[in-house]
Each structure stands twice: as structure tokens, then as C-alpha cells.
PDB file of C-alpha atoms in Angstrom:
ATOM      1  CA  UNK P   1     -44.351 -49.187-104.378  1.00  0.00           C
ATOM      2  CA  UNK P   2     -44.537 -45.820-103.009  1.00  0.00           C
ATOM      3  CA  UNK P   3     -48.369 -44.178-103.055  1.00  0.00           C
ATOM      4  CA  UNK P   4     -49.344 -41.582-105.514  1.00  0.00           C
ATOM      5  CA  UNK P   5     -51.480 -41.417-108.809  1.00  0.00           C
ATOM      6  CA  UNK P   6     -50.333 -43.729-111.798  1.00  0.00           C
ATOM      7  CA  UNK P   7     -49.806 -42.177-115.177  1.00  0.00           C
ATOM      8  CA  UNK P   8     -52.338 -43.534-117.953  1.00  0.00           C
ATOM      9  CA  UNK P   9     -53.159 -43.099-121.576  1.00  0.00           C
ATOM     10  CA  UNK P  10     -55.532 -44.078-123.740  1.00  0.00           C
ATOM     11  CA  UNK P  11     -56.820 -44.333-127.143  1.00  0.00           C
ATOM     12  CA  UNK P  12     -58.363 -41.270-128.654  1.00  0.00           C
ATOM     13  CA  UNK P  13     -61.718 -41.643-129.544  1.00  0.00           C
ATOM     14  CA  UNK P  14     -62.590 -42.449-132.860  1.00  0.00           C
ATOM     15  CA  UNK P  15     -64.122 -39.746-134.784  1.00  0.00           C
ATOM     16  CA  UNK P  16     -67.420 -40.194-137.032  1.00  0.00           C
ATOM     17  CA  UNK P  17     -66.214 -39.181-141.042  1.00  0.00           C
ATOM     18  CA  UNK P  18     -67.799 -36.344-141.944  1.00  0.00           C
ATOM     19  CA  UNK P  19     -70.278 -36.743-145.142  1.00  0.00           C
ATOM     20  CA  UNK P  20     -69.550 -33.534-147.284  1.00  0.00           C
ATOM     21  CA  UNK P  21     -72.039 -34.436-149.759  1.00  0.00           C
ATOM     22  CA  UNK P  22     -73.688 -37.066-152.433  1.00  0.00           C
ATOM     23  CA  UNK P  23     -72.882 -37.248-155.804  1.00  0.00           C
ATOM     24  CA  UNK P  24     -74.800 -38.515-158.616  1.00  0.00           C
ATOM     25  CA  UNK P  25     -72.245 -40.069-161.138  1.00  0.00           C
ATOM     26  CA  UNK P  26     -74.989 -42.767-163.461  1.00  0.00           C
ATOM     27  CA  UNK P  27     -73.728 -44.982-166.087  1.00  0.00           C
ATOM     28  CA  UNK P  28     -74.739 -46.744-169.133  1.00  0.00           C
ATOM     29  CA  UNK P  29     -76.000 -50.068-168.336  1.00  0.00           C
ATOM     30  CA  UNK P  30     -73.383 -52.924-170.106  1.00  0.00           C
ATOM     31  CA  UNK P  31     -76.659 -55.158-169.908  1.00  0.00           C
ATOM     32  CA  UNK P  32     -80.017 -54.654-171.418  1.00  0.00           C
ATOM     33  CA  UNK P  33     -81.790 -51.946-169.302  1.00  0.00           C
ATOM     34  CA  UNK P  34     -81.944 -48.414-167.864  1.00  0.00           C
ATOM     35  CA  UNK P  35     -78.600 -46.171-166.997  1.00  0.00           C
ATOM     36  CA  UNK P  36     -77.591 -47.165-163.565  1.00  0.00           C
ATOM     37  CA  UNK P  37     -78.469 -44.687-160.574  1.00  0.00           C
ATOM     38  CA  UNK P  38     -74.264 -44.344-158.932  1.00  0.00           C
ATOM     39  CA  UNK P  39     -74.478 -42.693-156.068  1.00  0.00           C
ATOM     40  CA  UNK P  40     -71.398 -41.428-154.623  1.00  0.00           C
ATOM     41  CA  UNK P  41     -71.258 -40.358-150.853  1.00  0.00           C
ATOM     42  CA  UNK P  42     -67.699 -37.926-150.447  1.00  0.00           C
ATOM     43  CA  UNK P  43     -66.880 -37.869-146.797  1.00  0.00           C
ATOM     44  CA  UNK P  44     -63.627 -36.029-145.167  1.00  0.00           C
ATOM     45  CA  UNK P  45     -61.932 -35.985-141.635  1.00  0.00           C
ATOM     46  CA  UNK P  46     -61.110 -39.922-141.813  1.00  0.00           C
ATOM     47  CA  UNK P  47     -58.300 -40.431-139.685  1.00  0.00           C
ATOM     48  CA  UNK P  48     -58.100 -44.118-139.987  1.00  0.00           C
ATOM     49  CA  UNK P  49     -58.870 -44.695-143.682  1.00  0.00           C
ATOM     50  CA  UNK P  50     -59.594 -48.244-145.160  1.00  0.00           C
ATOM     51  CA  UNK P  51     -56.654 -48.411-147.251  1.00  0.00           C
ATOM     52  CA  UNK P  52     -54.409 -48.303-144.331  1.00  0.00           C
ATOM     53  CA  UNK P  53     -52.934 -45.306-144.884  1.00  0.00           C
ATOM     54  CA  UNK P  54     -52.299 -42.381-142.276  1.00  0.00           C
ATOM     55  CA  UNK P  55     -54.921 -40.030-142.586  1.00  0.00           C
ATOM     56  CA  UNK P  56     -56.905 -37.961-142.960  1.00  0.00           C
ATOM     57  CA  UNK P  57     -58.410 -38.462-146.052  1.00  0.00           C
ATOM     58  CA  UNK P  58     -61.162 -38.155-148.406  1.00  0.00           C
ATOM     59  CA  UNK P  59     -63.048 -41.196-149.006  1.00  0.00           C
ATOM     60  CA  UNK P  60     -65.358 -41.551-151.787  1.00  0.00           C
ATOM     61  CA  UNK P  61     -68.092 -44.703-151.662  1.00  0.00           C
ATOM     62  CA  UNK P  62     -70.089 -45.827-154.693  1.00  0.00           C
ATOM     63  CA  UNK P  63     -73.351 -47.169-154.927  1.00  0.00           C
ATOM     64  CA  UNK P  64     -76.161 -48.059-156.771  1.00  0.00           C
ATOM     65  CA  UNK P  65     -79.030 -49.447-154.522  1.00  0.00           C
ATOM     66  CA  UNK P  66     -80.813 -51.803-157.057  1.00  0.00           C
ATOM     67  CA  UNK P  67     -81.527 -55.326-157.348  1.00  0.00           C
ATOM     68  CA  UNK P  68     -78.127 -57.475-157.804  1.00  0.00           C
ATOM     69  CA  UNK P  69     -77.429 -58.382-161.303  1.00  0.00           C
ATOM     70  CA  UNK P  70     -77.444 -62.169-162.647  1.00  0.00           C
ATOM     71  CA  UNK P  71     -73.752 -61.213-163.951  1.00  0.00           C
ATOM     72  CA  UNK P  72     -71.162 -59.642-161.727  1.00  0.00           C
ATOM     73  CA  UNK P  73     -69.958 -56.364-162.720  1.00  0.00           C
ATOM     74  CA  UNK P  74     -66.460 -55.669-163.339  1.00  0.00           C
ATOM     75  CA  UNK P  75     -65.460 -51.830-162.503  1.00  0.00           C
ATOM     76  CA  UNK P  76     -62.582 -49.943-163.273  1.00  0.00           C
ATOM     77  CA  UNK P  77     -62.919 -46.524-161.014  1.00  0.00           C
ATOM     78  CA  UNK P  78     -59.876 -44.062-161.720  1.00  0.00           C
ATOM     79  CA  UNK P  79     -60.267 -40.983-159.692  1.00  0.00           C
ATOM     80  CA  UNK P  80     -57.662 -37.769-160.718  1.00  0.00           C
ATOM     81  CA  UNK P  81     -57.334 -34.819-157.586  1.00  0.00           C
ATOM     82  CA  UNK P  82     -55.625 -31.651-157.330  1.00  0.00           C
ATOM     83  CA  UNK P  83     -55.069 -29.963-154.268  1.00  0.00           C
ATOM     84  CA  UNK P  84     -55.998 -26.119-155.055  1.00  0.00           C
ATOM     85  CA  UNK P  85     -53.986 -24.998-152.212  1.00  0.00           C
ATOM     86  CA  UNK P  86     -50.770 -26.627-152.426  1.00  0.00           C
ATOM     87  CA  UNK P  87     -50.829 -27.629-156.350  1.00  0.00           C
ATOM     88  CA  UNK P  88     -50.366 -31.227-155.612  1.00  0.00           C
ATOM     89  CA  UNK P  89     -51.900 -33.783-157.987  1.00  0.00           C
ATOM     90  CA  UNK P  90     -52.360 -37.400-158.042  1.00  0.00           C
ATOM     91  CA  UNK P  91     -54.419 -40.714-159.757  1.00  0.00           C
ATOM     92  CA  UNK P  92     -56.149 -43.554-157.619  1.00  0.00           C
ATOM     93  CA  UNK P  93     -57.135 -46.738-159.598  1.00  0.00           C
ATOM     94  CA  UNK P  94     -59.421 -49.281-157.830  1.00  0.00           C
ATOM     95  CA  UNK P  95     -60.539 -52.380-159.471  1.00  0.00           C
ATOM     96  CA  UNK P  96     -63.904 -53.415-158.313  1.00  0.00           C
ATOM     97  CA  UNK P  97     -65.974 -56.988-158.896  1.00  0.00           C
ATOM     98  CA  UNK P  98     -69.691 -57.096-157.381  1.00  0.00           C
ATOM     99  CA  UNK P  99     -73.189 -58.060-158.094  1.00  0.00           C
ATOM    100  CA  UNK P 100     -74.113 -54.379-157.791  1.00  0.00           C
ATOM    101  CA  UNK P 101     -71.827 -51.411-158.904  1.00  0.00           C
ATOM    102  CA  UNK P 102     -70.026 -50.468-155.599  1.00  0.00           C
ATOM    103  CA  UNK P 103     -66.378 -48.979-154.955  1.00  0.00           C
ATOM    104  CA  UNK P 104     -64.283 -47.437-152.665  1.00  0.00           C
ATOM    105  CA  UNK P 105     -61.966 -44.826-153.251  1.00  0.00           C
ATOM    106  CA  UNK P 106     -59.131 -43.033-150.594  1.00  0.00           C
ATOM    107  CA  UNK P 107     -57.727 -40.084-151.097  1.00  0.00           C
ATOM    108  CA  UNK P 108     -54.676 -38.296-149.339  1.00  0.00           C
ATOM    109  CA  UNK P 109     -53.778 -34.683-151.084  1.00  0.00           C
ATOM    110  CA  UNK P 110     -53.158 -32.905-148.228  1.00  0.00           C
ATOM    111  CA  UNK P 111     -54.825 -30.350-146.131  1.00  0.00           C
ATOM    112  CA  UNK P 112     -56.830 -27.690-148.273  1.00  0.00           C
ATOM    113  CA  UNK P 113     -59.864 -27.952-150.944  1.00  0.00           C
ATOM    114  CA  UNK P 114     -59.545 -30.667-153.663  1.00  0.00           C
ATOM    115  CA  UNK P 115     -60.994 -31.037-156.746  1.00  0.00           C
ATOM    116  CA  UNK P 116     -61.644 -34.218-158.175  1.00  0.00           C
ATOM    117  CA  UNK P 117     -62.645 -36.311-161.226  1.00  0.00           C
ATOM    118  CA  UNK P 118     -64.034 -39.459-161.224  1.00  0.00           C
ATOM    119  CA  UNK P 119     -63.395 -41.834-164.508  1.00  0.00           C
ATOM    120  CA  UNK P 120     -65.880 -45.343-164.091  1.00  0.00           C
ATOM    121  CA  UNK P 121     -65.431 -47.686-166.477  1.00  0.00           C
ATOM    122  CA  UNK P 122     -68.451 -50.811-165.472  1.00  0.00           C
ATOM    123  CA  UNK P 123     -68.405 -54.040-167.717  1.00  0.00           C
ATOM    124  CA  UNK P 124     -69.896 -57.865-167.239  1.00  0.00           C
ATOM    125  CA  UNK P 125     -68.087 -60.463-166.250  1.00  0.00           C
ATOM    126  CA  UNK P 126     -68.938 -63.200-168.936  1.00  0.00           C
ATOM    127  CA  UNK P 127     -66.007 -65.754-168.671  1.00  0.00           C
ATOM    128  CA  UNK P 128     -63.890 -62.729-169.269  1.00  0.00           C
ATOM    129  CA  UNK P 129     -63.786 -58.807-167.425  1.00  0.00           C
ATOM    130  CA  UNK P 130     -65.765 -55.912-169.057  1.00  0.00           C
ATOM    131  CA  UNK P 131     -67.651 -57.082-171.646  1.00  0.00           C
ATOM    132  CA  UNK P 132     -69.970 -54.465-172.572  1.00  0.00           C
ATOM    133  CA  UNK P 133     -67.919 -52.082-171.234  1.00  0.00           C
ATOM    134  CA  UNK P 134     -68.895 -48.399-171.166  1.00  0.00           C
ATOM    135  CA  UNK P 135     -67.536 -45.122-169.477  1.00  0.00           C
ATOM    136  CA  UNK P 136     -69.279 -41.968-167.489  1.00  0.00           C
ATOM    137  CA  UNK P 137     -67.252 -39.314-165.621  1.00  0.00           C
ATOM    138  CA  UNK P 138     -68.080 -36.895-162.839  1.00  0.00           C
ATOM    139  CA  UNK P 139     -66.690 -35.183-160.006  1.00  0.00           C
ATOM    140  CA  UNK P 140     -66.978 -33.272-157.207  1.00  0.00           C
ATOM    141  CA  UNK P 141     -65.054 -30.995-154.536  1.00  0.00           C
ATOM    142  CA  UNK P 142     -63.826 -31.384-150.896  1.00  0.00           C
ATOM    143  CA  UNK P 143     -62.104 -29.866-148.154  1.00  0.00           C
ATOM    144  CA  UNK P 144     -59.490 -32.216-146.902  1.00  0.00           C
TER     145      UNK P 144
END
């Protein structure tokens, strides 16, 4: 082996997300009781996102901090986007089953702002999905 300095590499650091805001996106309750508090936290600059996917990305995460529920809830979360810089569009659809009302959306429109809608639709699971379903929309804006 003849002296000198080796050649490494290594693994770029991994890079916090960056939270761009919180959303408040409440629902009708499918059981007896108040709305449910959603709370949406938008975060951008995700370069390995959870859905596998090659980043970066937007990733939108759902909560709603209360108590569980006796009864899992059955989500439906369909998120539309637009791109308003290069006019491209798309839907996400994420099916969801929890004790509390929690999702996880990814999205991957590009670099540019994006505006984006966010469809829930939160049921009870009582021997069959969504019973009691009902519906609330929101949305929101991010820089991807």
C-alpha cells in the first residue's frame, strides 16, 4: 500500500423538517359529544419522507390531542394540491384507523408555493367502517 490520505464519504446529515405552520381543520364528532379539535402541523424541506418517496416534500400530520375514544375511528383524509408555479396538480388519499383522529399525509408537487385542500371524512368503527360518518374541509399553503 503506498502512503497518502484515503478518500472517504459519508452520509449527509439529516436535516430537521421545517414546521411552516398549524392548522386548525375540527370536525363533527360521529359520536355523542363536542366537534373534535384537528390540528394539523404542515412542515416542508423533508428529504426523506415517510412514504418512501424521494423528496422533498410537504408533510401534513393530524391530530387531535384528547382522550382515546371507546370506538376506533375510521378516517378517510383526501388532500387536493396545486403547484402555483408550475401548474401541476394532484390528489393524495390516506385511509386512517385509530383510537384518536390522527393521519399522515405526503406531498411531492414540486419546488414552488402550493396550495392545498384538505377533504376528512371521520366515522366509527362499529363492526363495519364509518358509521356516523361526517365531513369538514380546510386547507392551507406551503412553499415546497
Amino acid at each position: 500500500m503506498a502512503g497518502g490520505a484515503g478518500v472517504g464519504s459519508a452520509i449527509p446529515e439529516y436535516t430537521e423538517p421545517n414546521l411552516v405552520t398549524t392548522l386548525r381543520c375540527d370536525s363533527a364528532n360521529p359520536l355523542p359529544g363536542p366537534d373534535i379539535p384537528i390540528h394539523v402541523d404542515v412542515f416542508n424541506q423533508i428529504p426523506f419522507p415517510a412514504d418512501g418517496l424521494p423528496g422533498p416534500a410537504i408533510s401534513l400530520i393530524a391530530s387531535n390531542r384528547a382522550q382515546p375514544a371507546i370506538l376506533d375511528y375510521t378516517i378517510e383524509t383526501r388532500v387536493s394540491w396545486r403547484n402555483l408555479a408550475s401548474g401541476r396538480s394532484g390528489t393524495v388519499t390516506v385511509p386512517t384507523r385509530a383510537r384518536t383522529v390522527t393521519w399522515q399525509v405526503d406531498l411531492h408537487p414540486g419546488p414552488g408555493p402550493v396550495a392545498f385542500s384538505i377533504h376528512q371524512k371521520i366515522g366509527v368503527m362499529a363492526f363495519v367502517p364509518m358509521v356516523g360518518a361526517t365531513t369538514s374541509t380546510c386547507g392551507g399553503r406551503a412553499t415546497a
